Amino acid sequence: MIVIHFVRFFSISFCAILLLSSCKDEDIASGEPSTISFHHNDGYSSENDGLIKIPIQMDKPQNAETLVHFTISGNAVQADANVEKPDFELLTESPFTIKKGESNAYIEVKILEDSHFEQELENFSIRLDRIVSGNATLHPNLHMLHYSHEIIENDYKLFLEWDAPELIDLNMFIELPNKELISANNDSGFEEVTITNVVDQEQYFVDIWNDGNHPQVSFHLKSLNAGEKEKKTILSGSFSADKNGKNVSEEDENFFLNYLMIKEGQSLKILN
């Protein structure tokens, strides 16, 4: 009889110890719930910025970790095995974790350089939609649960336009900072070229050629940033009949004009 009571006491005590140990390891959340929201609601970055961290905040830390689920949307293309030219890679999976004793967390995103001219501005949005576990609630103001991010493109199109394109032929070449030379595509008499991964203050040289058959002609160099609808004129110039261009090839009597171009802010600018 004594042995039976001892076994029962030992079993109950052992179970109690296991229960206490389990509770200690899992850290049961208690106290007043925390409120979760984004630290700010919008942001932007350039294509070549790489890693960005989007902050999430709790109004007070908890004694246990909190898991928060989120969804992502927008016209920017997320990296995937089936996508050739993605715009961003999501590094933080949903749900993300706010650690015990902390009041901040980050959703990490890597902005990718796709070297592709986009017709529309790219963006993605993140929405916090539910608490998976933990002693917390989402902010009652839905605006505080939404974050929008714009990706600023660094790709441009250049257009060379001139008078009477059906009669006169001009050609345009762009020398890149790495000394690579790219030629424009002749489209209905005008020249067009796309330059990608343009970096602030790096030097580009624009070469405009006239075959000399019509030495007097006015031209306009225009640019279009990815996502924009209207071209901007960044240079208006002309070839003169008396061959007063900046450089004339005596060998073949072609006219040749050369201009230095840089990116300043979000615009291309001719310096000479």
Short mmCIF file of C-alpha atoms in Angstrom, two decimals:
data_model
loop_
_atom_site.label_atom_id
_atom_site.label_comp_id
_atom_site.label_asym_id
_atom_site.label_seq_id
_atom_site.Cartn_x
_atom_site.Cartn_y
_atom_site.Cartn_z
CA MET A 1 0.00 0.00 0.00
CA ILE A 2 2.82 2.37 0.88
CA VAL A 3 4.57 1.52 -2.38
CA ILE A 4 1.45 2.35 -4.41
CA HIS A 5 1.05 5.78 -2.74
CA PHE A 6 4.73 6.49 -3.34
CA VAL A 7 4.44 5.63 -7.04
CA ARG A 8 1.36 7.83 -7.42
CA PHE A 9 3.10 10.74 -5.63
CA PHE A 10 6.20 10.31 -7.75
CA SER A 11 4.16 10.25 -11.00
CA ILE A 12 2.18 13.37 -10.08
CA SER A 13 5.33 15.25 -9.07
CA PHE A 14 7.14 14.25 -12.25
CA CYS A 15 4.23 15.43 -14.42
CA ALA A 16 4.10 18.73 -12.56
CA ILE A 17 7.81 19.28 -13.17
CA LEU A 18 7.39 18.57 -16.90
CA LEU A 19 4.46 20.98 -17.11
CA LEU A 20 6.35 23.77 -15.38
CA SER A 21 9.38 23.17 -17.61
CA SER A 22 7.21 23.28 -20.74
CA CYS A 23 5.55 26.54 -19.67
CA LYS A 24 8.93 28.09 -18.97
CA ASP A 25 10.25 27.15 -22.45
CA GLU A 26 7.20 28.40 -24.38
CA ASP A 27 6.74 31.70 -22.47
CA ILE A 28 2.97 32.09 -22.23
CA ALA A 29 1.95 35.67 -23.16
CA SER A 30 0.14 37.61 -20.47
CA GLY A 31 -0.86 41.13 -19.51
CA GLU A 32 -2.33 43.91 -21.63
CA PRO A 33 -2.17 43.24 -25.43
CA SER A 34 0.16 45.29 -27.61
CA THR A 35 -0.94 47.18 -30.73
CA ILE A 36 0.94 46.54 -33.98
CA SER A 37 1.30 48.85 -37.01
CA PHE A 38 3.77 50.07 -39.61
CA HIS A 39 6.20 52.75 -38.45
CA HIS A 40 5.40 54.77 -41.60
CA ASN A 41 3.06 54.18 -44.50
CA ASP A 42 5.08 54.83 -47.64
CA GLY A 43 8.59 54.82 -49.03
CA TYR A 44 10.62 54.80 -52.21
CA SER A 45 13.96 53.57 -53.50
CA SER A 46 15.95 53.42 -56.71
CA GLU A 47 16.43 50.21 -58.65
CA ASN A 48 20.08 49.99 -57.59
CA ASP A 49 19.46 50.52 -53.84
CA GLY A 50 19.46 46.82 -53.01
CA LEU A 51 18.29 45.87 -49.50
CA ILE A 52 15.56 47.90 -47.79
CA LYS A 53 14.04 47.32 -44.35
CA ILE A 54 10.41 48.23 -43.71
CA PRO A 55 9.85 48.78 -39.94
CA ILE A 56 6.89 47.45 -37.93
CA GLN A 57 6.27 48.63 -34.39
CA MET A 58 4.48 47.50 -31.20
CA ASP A 59 3.40 50.10 -28.68
CA LYS A 60 4.97 47.95 -25.91
CA PRO A 61 7.01 44.74 -25.80
CA GLN A 62 5.59 41.39 -24.71
CA ASN A 63 6.97 38.53 -22.60
CA ALA A 64 6.49 36.12 -25.54
CA GLU A 65 7.12 36.28 -29.28
CA THR A 66 4.40 37.53 -31.63
CA LEU A 67 3.76 36.21 -35.15
CA VAL A 68 2.12 38.55 -37.68
CA HIS A 69 0.79 37.57 -41.11
CA PHE A 70 0.96 39.92 -44.10
CA THR A 71 0.06 39.97 -47.80
CA ILE A 72 1.78 41.74 -50.69
CA SER A 73 0.39 43.23 -53.91
CA GLY A 74 1.19 45.80 -56.63
CA ASN A 75 2.41 45.89 -60.24
CA ALA A 76 6.09 45.34 -59.37
CA VAL A 77 7.10 41.76 -60.18
CA GLN A 78 8.22 39.59 -57.27
CA ALA A 79 11.14 37.20 -57.76
CA ASP A 80 10.05 33.70 -58.63
CA ALA A 81 11.55 30.70 -60.38
CA ASN A 82 9.35 31.37 -63.41
CA VAL A 83 10.08 35.12 -63.68
CA GLU A 84 12.90 36.31 -65.97
CA LYS A 85 13.16 39.97 -64.91
CA PRO A 86 11.79 40.44 -61.37
CA ASP A 87 11.68 43.85 -59.72
CA PHE A 88 12.15 42.77 -56.10
CA GLU A 89 12.81 39.78 -53.88
CA LEU A 90 10.91 39.29 -50.62
CA LEU A 91 13.46 38.20 -48.00
CA THR A 92 11.09 38.06 -45.00
CA GLU A 93 8.47 35.33 -45.14
CA SER A 94 4.97 35.68 -43.74
CA PRO A 95 4.33 35.43 -40.85
CA PHE A 96 7.23 37.44 -39.44
CA THR A 97 8.26 37.36 -35.78
CA ILE A 98 8.50 40.13 -33.19
CA LYS A 99 10.81 38.65 -30.59
CA LYS A 100 10.13 38.44 -26.86
CA GLY A 101 10.97 41.71 -25.10
CA GLU A 102 11.26 43.68 -28.35
CA SER A 103 8.89 46.23 -29.85
CA ASN A 104 10.20 46.40 -33.45
CA ALA A 105 10.62 44.10 -36.42
CA TYR A 106 11.41 44.51 -40.12
CA ILE A 107 10.14 43.15 -43.40
CA GLU A 108 13.21 42.94 -45.62
CA VAL A 109 12.99 43.41 -49.39
CA LYS A 110 15.77 43.42 -51.98
CA ILE A 111 15.19 45.83 -54.87
CA LEU A 112 16.54 44.30 -58.09
CA GLU A 113 18.04 45.97 -61.16
CA ASP A 114 16.09 44.54 -64.09
CA SER A 115 17.76 46.60 -66.88
CA HIS A 116 14.38 46.91 -68.53
CA PHE A 117 12.54 50.09 -69.54
CA GLU A 118 9.14 50.12 -67.82
CA GLN A 119 6.12 51.83 -69.32
CA GLU A 120 4.53 52.32 -65.88
CA LEU A 121 5.84 53.30 -62.46
CA GLU A 122 6.48 50.20 -60.35
CA ASN A 123 5.22 49.75 -56.81
CA PHE A 124 4.32 47.15 -54.25
CA SER A 125 2.12 47.28 -51.17
CA ILE A 126 2.19 45.32 -47.92
CA ARG A 127 -0.81 44.82 -45.65
CA LEU A 128 -0.74 43.44 -42.12
CA ASP A 129 -3.89 41.32 -41.97
CA ARG A 130 -3.86 39.14 -38.82
CA ILE A 131 -2.07 38.08 -35.66
CA VAL A 132 -1.07 34.43 -35.90
CA SER A 133 -0.02 34.11 -32.27
CA GLY A 134 0.93 36.29 -29.32
CA ASN A 135 -0.63 38.83 -27.03
CA ALA A 136 -1.25 41.58 -29.58
CA THR A 137 -3.87 43.18 -31.81
CA LEU A 138 -3.66 45.04 -35.11
CA HIS A 139 -4.04 48.82 -35.04
CA PRO A 140 -7.72 49.83 -35.36
CA ASN A 141 -6.84 52.41 -38.04
CA LEU A 142 -6.56 50.40 -41.27
CA HIS A 143 -4.28 53.08 -42.75
CA MET A 144 -1.65 52.13 -40.17
CA LEU A 145 -1.67 48.54 -41.44
CA HIS A 146 -0.85 49.44 -45.04
CA TYR A 147 2.56 50.27 -46.54
CA SER A 148 3.20 51.36 -50.14
CA HIS A 149 6.63 51.44 -51.81
CA GLU A 150 7.55 53.05 -55.13
CA ILE A 151 10.55 51.85 -57.14
CA ILE A 152 12.19 54.78 -58.91
CA GLU A 153 13.43 53.67 -62.31
CA ASN A 154 16.91 54.52 -63.60
CA ASP A 155 16.22 53.63 -67.23
CA TYR A 156 15.71 56.22 -69.98
CA LYS A 157 14.86 56.48 -73.65
CA LEU A 158 16.55 59.12 -75.80
CA PHE A 159 14.92 60.42 -78.99
CA LEU A 160 16.61 62.43 -81.73
CA GLU A 161 14.07 64.31 -83.84
CA TRP A 162 14.71 66.74 -86.70
CA ASP A 163 13.09 68.64 -89.54
CA ALA A 164 12.09 66.72 -92.69
CA PRO A 165 13.11 63.22 -91.53
CA GLU A 166 11.90 61.79 -94.84
CA LEU A 167 14.64 63.77 -96.64
CA ILE A 168 17.45 64.07 -94.10
CA ASP A 169 19.24 61.29 -92.26
CA LEU A 170 20.87 61.87 -88.86
CA ASN A 171 22.44 59.20 -86.67
CA MET A 172 22.91 59.05 -82.90
CA PHE A 173 25.40 57.08 -80.78
CA ILE A 174 25.74 56.99 -76.99
CA GLU A 175 29.08 56.36 -75.28
CA LEU A 176 28.47 54.80 -71.85
CA PRO A 177 30.68 55.37 -68.77
CA ASN A 178 32.38 52.02 -69.41
CA LYS A 179 33.29 53.27 -72.95
CA GLU A 180 30.79 50.92 -74.61
CA LEU A 181 29.16 52.49 -77.65
CA ILE A 182 25.50 51.86 -78.44
CA SER A 183 23.70 52.99 -81.57
CA ALA A 184 20.15 54.23 -81.90
CA ASN A 185 17.37 52.43 -83.72
CA ASN A 186 16.02 54.32 -86.70
CA ASP A 187 12.24 54.49 -86.31
CA SER A 188 10.26 56.25 -89.07
CA GLY A 189 13.10 58.65 -89.76
CA PHE A 190 13.88 59.43 -86.11
CA GLU A 191 16.53 57.92 -83.82
CA GLU A 192 15.71 56.19 -80.52
CA VAL A 193 17.94 54.50 -77.95
CA THR A 194 17.41 53.04 -74.45
CA ILE A 195 20.03 53.40 -71.74
CA THR A 196 19.67 51.43 -68.50
CA ASN A 197 21.16 51.51 -64.98
CA VAL A 198 21.89 55.23 -65.21
CA VAL A 199 23.77 56.49 -62.14
CA ASP A 200 23.81 60.08 -60.87
CA GLN A 201 26.68 62.25 -62.16
CA GLU A 202 28.24 59.54 -64.35
CA GLN A 203 29.27 60.87 -67.76
CA TYR A 204 27.63 59.88 -71.02
CA PHE A 205 28.55 61.25 -74.45
CA VAL A 206 25.93 61.79 -77.13
CA ASP A 207 27.25 61.79 -80.71
CA ILE A 208 25.04 63.13 -83.51
CA TRP A 209 26.07 62.59 -87.12
CA ASN A 210 24.92 64.28 -90.33
CA ASP A 211 25.84 62.63 -93.65
CA GLY A 212 26.41 66.07 -95.19
CA ASN A 213 23.86 65.78 -97.98
CA HIS A 214 21.66 68.28 -96.17
CA PRO A 215 24.13 70.26 -94.05
CA GLN A 216 21.59 72.69 -92.65
CA VAL A 217 19.15 71.03 -90.27
CA SER A 218 17.75 71.70 -86.80
CA PHE A 219 17.25 68.86 -84.29
CA HIS A 220 15.90 68.19 -80.81
CA LEU A 221 17.16 65.63 -78.29
CA LYS A 222 14.41 64.42 -75.98
CA SER A 223 14.35 62.05 -73.00
CA LEU A 224 11.69 59.88 -71.44
CA ASN A 225 12.07 58.41 -67.97
CA ALA A 226 10.51 55.03 -67.27
CA GLY A 227 6.95 55.55 -66.07
CA GLU A 228 6.60 58.99 -67.64
CA LYS A 229 4.09 59.79 -70.38
CA GLU A 230 5.65 62.83 -72.09
CA LYS A 231 9.10 63.41 -73.55
CA LYS A 232 11.29 66.23 -72.23
CA THR A 233 13.48 68.29 -74.55
CA ILE A 234 17.00 68.37 -73.10
CA LEU A 235 18.77 69.85 -76.14
CA SER A 236 17.89 71.88 -79.22
CA GLY A 237 20.65 72.32 -81.79
CA SER A 238 21.44 72.52 -85.47
CA PHE A 239 23.98 71.76 -88.16
CA SER A 240 24.82 74.89 -90.17
CA ALA A 241 25.38 75.21 -93.91
CA ASP A 242 28.83 76.74 -93.46
CA LYS A 243 30.05 73.71 -91.50
CA ASN A 244 30.38 75.47 -88.16
CA GLY A 245 29.66 72.31 -86.23
CA LYS A 246 31.84 71.43 -83.24
CA ASN A 247 33.79 68.98 -85.34
CA VAL A 248 33.84 68.29 -89.09
CA SER A 249 35.54 65.24 -90.56
CA GLU A 250 37.64 66.56 -93.45
CA GLU A 251 38.04 63.06 -94.83
CA ASP A 252 34.41 62.26 -95.56
CA GLU A 253 32.87 65.71 -94.94
CA ASN A 254 30.35 64.36 -92.45
CA PHE A 255 29.15 66.65 -89.72
CA PHE A 256 29.67 65.45 -86.18
CA LEU A 257 28.42 66.98 -82.91
CA ASN A 258 29.34 65.68 -79.46
CA TYR A 259 27.61 66.47 -76.13
CA LEU A 260 28.33 65.57 -72.51
CA MET A 261 25.27 64.26 -70.63
CA ILE A 262 24.72 63.34 -66.96
CA LYS A 263 21.82 62.28 -64.76
CA GLU A 264 20.92 64.89 -62.15
CA GLY A 265 18.14 63.90 -59.79
CA GLN A 266 15.59 62.12 -61.96
CA SER A 267 16.41 64.00 -65.17
CA LEU A 268 19.04 63.77 -67.87
CA LYS A 269 20.96 66.99 -68.49
CA ILE A 270 23.24 68.18 -71.30
CA LEU A 271 26.26 70.09 -69.97
CA ASN A 272 27.77 71.53 -73.16
#
